[in-house]
Short mmCIF file of C-alpha atoms in Angstrom, two decimals:
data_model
loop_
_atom_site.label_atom_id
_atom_site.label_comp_id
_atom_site.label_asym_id
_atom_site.label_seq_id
_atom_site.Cartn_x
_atom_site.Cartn_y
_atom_site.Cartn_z
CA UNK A 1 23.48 -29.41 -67.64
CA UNK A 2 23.73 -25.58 -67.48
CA UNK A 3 24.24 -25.85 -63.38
CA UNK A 4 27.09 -27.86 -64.44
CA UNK A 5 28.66 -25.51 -66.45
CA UNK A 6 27.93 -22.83 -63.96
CA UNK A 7 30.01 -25.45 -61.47
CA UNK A 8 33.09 -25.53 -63.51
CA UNK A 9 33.97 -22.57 -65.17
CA UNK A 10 34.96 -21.56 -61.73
CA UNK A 11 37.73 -24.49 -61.84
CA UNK A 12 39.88 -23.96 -64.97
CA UNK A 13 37.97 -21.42 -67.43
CA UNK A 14 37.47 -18.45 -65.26
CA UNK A 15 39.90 -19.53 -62.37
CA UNK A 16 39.55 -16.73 -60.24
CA UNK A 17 43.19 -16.21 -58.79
CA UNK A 18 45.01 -16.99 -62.55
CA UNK A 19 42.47 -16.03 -64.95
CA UNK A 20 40.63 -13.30 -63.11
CA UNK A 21 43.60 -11.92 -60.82
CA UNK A 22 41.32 -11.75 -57.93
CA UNK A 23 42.21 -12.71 -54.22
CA UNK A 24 45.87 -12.37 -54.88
CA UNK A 25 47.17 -11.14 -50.90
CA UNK A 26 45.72 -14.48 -49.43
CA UNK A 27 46.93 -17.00 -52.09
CA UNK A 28 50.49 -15.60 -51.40
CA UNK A 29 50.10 -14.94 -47.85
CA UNK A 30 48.85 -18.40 -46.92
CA UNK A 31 50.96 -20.64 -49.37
CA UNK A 32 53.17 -21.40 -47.14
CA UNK A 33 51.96 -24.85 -46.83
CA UNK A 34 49.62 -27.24 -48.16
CA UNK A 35 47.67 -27.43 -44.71
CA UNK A 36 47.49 -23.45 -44.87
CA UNK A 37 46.20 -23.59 -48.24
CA UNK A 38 43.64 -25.90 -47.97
CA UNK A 39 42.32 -24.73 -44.54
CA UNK A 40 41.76 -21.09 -45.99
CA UNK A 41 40.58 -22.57 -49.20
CA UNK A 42 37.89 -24.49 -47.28
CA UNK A 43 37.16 -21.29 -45.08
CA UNK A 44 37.12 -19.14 -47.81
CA UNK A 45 34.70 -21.91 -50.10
CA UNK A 46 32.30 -21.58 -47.04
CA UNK A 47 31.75 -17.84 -46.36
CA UNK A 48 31.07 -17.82 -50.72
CA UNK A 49 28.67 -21.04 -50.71
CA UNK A 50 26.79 -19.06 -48.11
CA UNK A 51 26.86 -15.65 -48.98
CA UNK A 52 25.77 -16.43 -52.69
CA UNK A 53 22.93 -18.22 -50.90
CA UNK A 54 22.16 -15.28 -48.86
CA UNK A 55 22.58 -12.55 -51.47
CA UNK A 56 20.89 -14.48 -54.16
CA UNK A 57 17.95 -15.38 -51.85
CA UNK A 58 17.17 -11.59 -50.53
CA UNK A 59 18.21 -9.83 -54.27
CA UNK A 60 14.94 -8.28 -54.65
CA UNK A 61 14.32 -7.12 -51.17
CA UNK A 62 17.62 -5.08 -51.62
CA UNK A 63 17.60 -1.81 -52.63
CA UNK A 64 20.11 -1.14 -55.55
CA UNK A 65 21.75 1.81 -53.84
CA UNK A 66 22.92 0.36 -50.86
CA UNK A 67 23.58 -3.09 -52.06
CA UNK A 68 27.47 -2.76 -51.57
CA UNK A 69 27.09 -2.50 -47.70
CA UNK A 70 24.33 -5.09 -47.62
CA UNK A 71 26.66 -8.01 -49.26
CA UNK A 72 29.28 -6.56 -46.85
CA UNK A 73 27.34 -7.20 -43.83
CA UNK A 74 26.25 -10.23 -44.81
CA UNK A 75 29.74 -11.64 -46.13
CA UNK A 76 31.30 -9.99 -42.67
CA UNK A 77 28.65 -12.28 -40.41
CA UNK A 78 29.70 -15.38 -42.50
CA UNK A 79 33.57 -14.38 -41.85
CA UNK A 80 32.51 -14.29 -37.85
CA UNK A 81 30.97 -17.42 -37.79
CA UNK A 82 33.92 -18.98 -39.79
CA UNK A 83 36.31 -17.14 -37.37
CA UNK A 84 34.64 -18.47 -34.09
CA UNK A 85 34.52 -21.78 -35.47
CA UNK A 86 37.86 -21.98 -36.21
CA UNK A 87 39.09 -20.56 -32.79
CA UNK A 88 36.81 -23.35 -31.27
CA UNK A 89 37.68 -26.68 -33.16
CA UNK A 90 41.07 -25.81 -35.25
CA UNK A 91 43.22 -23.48 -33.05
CA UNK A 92 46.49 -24.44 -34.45
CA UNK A 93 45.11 -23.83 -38.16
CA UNK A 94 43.68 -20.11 -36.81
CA UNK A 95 46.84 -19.48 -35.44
CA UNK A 96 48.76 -19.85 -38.22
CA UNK A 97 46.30 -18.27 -40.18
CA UNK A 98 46.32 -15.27 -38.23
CA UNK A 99 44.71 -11.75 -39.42
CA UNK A 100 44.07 -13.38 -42.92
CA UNK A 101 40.75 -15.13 -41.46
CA UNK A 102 39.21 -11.64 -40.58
CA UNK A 103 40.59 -10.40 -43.92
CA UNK A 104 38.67 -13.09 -46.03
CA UNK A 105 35.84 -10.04 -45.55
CA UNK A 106 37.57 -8.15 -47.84
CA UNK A 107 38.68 -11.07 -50.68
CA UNK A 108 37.71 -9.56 -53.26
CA UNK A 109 36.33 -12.81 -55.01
CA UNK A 110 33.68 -12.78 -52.48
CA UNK A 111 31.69 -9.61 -52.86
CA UNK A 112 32.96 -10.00 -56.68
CA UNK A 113 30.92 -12.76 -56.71
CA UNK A 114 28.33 -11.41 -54.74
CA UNK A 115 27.91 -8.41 -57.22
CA UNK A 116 28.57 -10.56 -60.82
CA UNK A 117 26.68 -12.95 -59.82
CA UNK A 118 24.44 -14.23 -56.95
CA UNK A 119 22.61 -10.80 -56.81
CA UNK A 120 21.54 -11.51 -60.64
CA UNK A 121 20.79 -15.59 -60.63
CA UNK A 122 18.39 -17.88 -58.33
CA UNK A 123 19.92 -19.93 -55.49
CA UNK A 124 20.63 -23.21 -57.11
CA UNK A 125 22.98 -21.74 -59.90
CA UNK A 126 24.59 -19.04 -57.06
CA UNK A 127 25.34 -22.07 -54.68
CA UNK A 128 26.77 -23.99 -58.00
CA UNK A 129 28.79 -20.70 -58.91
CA UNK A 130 30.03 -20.46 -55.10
CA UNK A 131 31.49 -23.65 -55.24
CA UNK A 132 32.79 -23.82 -58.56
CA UNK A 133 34.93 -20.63 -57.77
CA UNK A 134 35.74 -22.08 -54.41
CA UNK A 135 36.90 -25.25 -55.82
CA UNK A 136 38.94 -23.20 -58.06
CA UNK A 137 40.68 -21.03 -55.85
CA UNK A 138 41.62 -23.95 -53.29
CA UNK A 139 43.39 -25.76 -56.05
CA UNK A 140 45.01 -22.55 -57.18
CA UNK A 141 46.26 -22.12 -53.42
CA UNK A 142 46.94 -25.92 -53.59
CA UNK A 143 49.14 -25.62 -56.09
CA UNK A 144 51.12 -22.53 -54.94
CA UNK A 145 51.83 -24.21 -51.91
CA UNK A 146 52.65 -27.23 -53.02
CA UNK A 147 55.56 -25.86 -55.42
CA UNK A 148 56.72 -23.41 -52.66
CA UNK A 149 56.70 -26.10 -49.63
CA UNK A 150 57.80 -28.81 -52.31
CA UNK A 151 61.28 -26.24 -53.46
CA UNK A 152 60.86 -24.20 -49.85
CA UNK A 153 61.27 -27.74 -47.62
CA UNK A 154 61.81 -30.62 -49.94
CA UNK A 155 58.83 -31.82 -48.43
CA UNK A 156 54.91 -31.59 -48.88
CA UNK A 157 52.58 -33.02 -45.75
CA UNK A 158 56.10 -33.97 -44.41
CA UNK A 159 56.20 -36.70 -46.93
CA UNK A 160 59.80 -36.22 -48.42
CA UNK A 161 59.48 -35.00 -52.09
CA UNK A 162 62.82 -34.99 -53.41
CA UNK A 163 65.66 -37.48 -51.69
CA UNK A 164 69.11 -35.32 -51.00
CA UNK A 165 67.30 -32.01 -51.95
CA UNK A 166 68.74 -28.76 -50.24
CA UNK A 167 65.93 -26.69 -49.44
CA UNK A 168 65.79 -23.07 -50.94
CA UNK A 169 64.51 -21.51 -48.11
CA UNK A 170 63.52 -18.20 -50.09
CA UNK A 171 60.54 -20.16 -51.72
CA UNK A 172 58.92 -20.10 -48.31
CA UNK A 173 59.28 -16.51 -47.53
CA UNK A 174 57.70 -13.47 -49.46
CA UNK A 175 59.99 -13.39 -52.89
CA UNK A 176 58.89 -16.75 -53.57
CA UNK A 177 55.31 -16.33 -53.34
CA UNK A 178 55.57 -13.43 -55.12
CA UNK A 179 58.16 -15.19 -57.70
CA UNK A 180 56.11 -18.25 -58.09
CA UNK A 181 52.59 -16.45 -58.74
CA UNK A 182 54.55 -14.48 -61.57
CA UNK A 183 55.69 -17.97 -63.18
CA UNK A 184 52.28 -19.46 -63.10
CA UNK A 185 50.75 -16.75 -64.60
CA UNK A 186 52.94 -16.34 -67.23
CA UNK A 187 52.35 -20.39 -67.69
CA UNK A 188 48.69 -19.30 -68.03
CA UNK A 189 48.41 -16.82 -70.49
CA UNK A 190 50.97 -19.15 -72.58
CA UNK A 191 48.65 -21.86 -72.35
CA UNK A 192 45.72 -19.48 -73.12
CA UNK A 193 47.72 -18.33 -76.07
CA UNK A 194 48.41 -21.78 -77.61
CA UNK A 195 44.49 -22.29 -77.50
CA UNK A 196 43.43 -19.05 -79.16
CA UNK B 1 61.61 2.78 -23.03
CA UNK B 2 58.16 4.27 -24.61
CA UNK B 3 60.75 5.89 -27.18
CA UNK B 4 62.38 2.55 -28.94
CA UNK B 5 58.70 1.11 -28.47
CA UNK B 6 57.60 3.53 -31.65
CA UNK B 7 60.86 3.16 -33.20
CA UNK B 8 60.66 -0.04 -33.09
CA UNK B 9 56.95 -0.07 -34.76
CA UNK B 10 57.96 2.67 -37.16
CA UNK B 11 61.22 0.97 -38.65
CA UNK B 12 59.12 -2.27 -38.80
CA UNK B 13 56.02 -0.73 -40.58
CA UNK B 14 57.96 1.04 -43.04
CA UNK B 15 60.59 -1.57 -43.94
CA UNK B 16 61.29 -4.73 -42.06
CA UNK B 17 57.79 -5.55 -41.79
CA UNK B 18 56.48 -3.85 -45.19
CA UNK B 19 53.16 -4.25 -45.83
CA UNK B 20 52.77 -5.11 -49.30
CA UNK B 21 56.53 -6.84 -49.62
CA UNK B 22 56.48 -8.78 -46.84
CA UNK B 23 52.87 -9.10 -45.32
CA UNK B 24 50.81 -9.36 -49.12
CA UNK B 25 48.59 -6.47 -47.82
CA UNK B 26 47.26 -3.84 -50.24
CA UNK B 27 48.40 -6.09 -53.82
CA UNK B 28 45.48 -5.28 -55.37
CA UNK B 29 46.22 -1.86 -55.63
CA UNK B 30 49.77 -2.40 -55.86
CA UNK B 31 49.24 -3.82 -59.47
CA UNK B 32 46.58 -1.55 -60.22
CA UNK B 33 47.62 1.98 -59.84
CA UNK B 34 51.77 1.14 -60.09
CA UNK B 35 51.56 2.20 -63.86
CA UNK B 36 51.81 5.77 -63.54
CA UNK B 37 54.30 7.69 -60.93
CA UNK B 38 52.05 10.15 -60.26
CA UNK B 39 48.74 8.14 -59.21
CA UNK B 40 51.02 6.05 -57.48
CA UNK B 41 51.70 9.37 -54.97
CA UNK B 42 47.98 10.27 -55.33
CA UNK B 43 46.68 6.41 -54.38
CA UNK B 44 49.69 6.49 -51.87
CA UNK B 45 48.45 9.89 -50.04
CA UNK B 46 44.80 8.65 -49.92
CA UNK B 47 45.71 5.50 -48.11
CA UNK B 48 48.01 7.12 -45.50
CA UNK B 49 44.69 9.70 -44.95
CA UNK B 50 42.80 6.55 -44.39
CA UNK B 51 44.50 4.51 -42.80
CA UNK B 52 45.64 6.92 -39.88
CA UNK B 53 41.96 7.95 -39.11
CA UNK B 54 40.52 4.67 -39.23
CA UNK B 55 43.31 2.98 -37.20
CA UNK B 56 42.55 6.12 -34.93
CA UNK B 57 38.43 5.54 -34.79
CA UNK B 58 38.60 1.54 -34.81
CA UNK B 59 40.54 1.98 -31.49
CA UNK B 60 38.44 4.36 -29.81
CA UNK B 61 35.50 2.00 -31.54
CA UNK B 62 37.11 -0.96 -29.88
CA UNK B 63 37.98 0.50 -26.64
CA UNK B 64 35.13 2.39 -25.66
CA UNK B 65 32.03 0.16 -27.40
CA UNK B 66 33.03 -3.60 -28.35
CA UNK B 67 35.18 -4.11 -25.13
CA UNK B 68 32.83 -2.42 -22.33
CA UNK B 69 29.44 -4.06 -24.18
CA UNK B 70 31.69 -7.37 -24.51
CA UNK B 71 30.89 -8.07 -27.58
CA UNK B 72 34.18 -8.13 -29.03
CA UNK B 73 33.36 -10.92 -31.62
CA UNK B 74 32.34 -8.44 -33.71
CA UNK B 75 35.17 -6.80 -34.31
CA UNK B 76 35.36 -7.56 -38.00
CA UNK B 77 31.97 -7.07 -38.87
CA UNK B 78 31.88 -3.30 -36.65
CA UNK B 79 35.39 -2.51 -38.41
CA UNK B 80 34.72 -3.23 -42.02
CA UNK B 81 30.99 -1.07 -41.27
CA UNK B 82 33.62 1.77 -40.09
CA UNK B 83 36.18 1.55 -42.85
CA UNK B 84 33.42 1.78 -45.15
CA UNK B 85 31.26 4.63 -43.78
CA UNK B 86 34.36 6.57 -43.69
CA UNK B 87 35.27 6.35 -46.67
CA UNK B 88 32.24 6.95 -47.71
CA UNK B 89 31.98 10.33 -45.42
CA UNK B 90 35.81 11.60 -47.01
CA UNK B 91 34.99 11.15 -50.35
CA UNK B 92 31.23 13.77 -49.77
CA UNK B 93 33.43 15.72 -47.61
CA UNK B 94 36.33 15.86 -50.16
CA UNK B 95 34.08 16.58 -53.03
CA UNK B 96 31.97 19.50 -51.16
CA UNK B 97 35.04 21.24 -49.79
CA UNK B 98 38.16 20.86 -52.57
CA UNK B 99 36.85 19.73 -56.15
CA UNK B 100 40.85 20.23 -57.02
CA UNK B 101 41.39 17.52 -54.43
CA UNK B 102 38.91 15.14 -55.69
CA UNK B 103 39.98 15.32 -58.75
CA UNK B 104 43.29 13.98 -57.71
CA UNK B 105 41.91 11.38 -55.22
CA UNK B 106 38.56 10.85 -56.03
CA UNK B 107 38.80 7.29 -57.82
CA UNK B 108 40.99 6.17 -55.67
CA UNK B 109 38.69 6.59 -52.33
CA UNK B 110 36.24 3.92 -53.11
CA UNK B 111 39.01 1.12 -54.05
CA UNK B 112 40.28 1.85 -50.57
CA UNK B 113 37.57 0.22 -48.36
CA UNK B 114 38.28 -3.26 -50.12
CA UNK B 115 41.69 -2.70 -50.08
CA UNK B 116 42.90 -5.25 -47.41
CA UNK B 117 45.76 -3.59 -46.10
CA UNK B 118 43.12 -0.85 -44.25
CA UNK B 119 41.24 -3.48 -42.72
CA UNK B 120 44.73 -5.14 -42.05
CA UNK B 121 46.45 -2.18 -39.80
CA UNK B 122 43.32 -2.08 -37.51
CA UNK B 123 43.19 -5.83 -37.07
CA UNK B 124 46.80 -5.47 -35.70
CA UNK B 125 46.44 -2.67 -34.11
CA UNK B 126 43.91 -4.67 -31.50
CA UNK B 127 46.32 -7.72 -31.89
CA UNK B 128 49.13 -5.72 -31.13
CA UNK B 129 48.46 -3.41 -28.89
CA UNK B 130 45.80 -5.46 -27.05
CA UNK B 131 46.20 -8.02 -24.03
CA UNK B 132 43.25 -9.40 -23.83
CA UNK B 133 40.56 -6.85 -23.12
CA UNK B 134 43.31 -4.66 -21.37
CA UNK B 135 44.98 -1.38 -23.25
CA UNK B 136 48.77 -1.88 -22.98
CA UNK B 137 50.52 2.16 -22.14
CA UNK B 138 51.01 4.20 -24.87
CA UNK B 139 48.18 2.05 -26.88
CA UNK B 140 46.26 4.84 -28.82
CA UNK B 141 49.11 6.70 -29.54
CA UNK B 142 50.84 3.29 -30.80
CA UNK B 143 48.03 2.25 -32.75
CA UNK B 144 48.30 5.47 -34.45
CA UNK B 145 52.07 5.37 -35.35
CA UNK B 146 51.44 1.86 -36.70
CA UNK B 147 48.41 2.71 -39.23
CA UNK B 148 50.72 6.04 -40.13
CA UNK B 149 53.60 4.44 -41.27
CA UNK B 150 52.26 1.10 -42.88
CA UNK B 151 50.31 3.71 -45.08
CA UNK B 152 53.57 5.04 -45.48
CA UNK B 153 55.37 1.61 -45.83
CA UNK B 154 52.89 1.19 -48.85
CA UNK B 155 53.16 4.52 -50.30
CA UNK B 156 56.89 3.85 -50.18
CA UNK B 157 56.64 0.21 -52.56
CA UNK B 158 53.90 1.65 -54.86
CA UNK B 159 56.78 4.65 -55.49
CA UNK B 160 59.33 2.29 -56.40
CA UNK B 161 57.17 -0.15 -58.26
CA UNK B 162 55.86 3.06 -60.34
CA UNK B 163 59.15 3.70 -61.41
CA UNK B 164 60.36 0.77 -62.33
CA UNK B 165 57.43 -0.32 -64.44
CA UNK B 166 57.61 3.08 -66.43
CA UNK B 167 61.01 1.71 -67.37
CA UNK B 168 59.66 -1.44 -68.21
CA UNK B 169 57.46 0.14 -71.08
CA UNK B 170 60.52 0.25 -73.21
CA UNK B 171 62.21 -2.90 -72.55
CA UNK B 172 61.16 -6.33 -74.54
CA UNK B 173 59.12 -8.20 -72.03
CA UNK B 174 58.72 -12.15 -73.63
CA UNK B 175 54.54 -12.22 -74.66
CA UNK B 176 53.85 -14.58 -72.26
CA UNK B 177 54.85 -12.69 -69.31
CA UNK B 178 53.59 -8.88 -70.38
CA UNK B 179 51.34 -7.23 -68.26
CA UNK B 180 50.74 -8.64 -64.18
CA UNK B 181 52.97 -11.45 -64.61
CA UNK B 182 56.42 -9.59 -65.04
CA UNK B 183 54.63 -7.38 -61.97
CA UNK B 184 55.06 -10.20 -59.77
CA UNK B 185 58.51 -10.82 -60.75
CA UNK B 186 59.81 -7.44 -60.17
CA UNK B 187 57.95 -7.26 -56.98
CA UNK B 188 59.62 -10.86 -56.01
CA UNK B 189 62.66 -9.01 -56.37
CA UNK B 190 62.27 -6.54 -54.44
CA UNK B 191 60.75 -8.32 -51.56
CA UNK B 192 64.02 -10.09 -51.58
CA UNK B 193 65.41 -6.63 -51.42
CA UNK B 194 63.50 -6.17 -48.42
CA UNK B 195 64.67 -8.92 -46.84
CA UNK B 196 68.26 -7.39 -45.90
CA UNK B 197 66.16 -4.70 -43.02
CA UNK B 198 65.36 -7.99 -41.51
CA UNK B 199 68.44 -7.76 -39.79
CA UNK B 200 67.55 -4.68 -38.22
CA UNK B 201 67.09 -4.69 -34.08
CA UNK B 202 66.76 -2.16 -31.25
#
């Protein structure tokens, strides 16, 4: 029961790109489509499933002090594998992706992780709290893509959205991102407020 | 020829190409320290520091270890070990030589090894200014110009952001967007301000 609740706070409660504010340049960066979004949500889920293992599994052989650069390292060999993997099998995808594969070292909601969590708890709950936060922020990226693609193109997975739409070809480019992750946050913390 | 080259990379870095308008590199600091005009220029001067030397070490880093050893898979894992070191090294340096200084920049040091526009400019420098394993002319001095001026590229939209959101204080932002959400508005705006150097070609 408890590893279930340690699987979906990640999803809604403490979503880390809305709730927490965490991992914000690659959620924009990437949004541009759904196929963007899900491949770096899926790359990102990854390097956190395994580096909560990791970090959770050696926590008492690490010495407080230098614990930073230890998660570092071992969040940085994760990112390498993920990076020579994708090179290998999904060229197109790393392509497009460009420098924001190497940069998933530096996602914040990785060593955040890392430090909150997975350095404090056993493996089982870590590996439930990596993917719960995973999940979340692949449906966070999910859904910024699909409203930017859906208003940027008309279409989403070049299935045709809206019939006769002119595309707004701005939603696509930066100011969208930027203009749609304001919205959704503001959606948030009226939802939040409702609630309270 | 070499001359337009770093023209080219400066006018690009600075506005056409801006990293936190148009690439998303460096936002986390970009809502953080945009409160206040005057840690914006303090957050703004540490990163340019940074940036420039580590752009300059990653290269030589790159050039004269990863690419003889082959081994140049490892470029993220050797660069983030760099960035962070350095930083590291500044901030004991810093606080030994000018406690005035630190004062001013000290907070702001350790923030800068996760920010991701740092570990950004040096990705692109090797992108950029590498074919292949081979050096193109000019490379260092390239790779230099480019980590100067996206530092100040970034200094430049922290400024502006600063000074706009002291403004904001006195206006009547609607509850539900207070706080990062207008943020991300006003930067959207901008951005789209942005978008009229794209024009811009040599």
């Amino acid at each position: 029961m408890k590893l279930i609740r340690e699987f979906t706070k990640g999803l809604f409660k403490q979503n880390p790109i809305f709730v927490i504010a965490l991992g914000l340049c690659p959620a924009l960066a990437v949004s541009t489509t759904m196929e963007n979004a899900l491949g770096m949500g899926a790359a990102a889920t990854f390097v956190l499933v395994s580096s909560n293992i990791i970090v959770s599994a050696i926590r008492n052989i690490i010495p407080q002090k230098i614990r930073i650069p230890c998660f570092i390292v071992v969040i940085a060999s994760f990112v390498t594998i993920v990076e020579l993997l994708m090179a290998a099998y999904l060229p197109a995808l790393a392509k497009s992706l460009g420098i924001f594969v190497p940069l998933i070292v530096v996602n914040c909601i990785i060593l955040g992780r890392a430090e909150a969590f997975a350095s404090k708890h056993k493996v089982l709950p870590s590996i439930m709290d990596g993917l719960g936060m995973g999940l979340g922020f692949t449906l966070a990226l999910a859904l910024v893509a699909a409203i930017r693609e859906g208003l940027g193109s008309g279409k989403i997975f070049d299935v045709v959205v809206i019939k006769g739409y002119e595309p707004a070809t701005m939603m696509v480019l930066a100011p969208g991102a930027l203009l749609t992750l304001g919205i959704l946050i503001a959606v948030t913390n009226l939802i939040k407020k409702r609630k309270a | 020829m070499e001359l337009t080259a770093f023209i080219t990379v400066i006018i690009s870095m600075v506005f056409v190409n801006n990293f936190i308008l148009s690439k998303f590199l460096g936002l986390c600091p970009f809502l953080g320290v945009s409160k206040k005009t005057s840690s914006a220029v303090s957050m703004g001067a540490a990163v340019i520091f940074v940036m420039t030397l580590s752009g300059a070490i990653t290269w030589l880093v790159y050039r004269f270890i990863l690419v003889p050893l082959d081994i140049t898979y490892l470029r993220t894992i050797t660069f983030i070990l760099v960035i962070a070191s350095f930083v590291q090294f500044v901030e004991m340096v810093i606080l030994k030589k000018s406690p005035v200084l630190y004062r001013a920049l000290g907070i702001y040091l350790p923030l800068i090894t996760t920010n991701c526009a740092v570990l950004g400019v040096t990705v692109l420098n090797i992108d950029n200014f590498f074919k292949g394993a081979q050096a193109v002319p000019y490379s260092f001095l390239l790779s230099v110009t480019q980590s100067f001026f996206a530092g100040v590229g970034f200094t430049l939209a922290l400024l502006l952001m600063s000074g706009i959101r002291e403004k904001l204080q006195l206006n009547d932002t609607p509850k539900a967007f207070q706080g990062v959400a207008i943020a991300f508005v006003i930067a959207s705006l901008m951005s789209l301000a942005f978008m009229g150097f794209q024009g811009f070609r040599f």
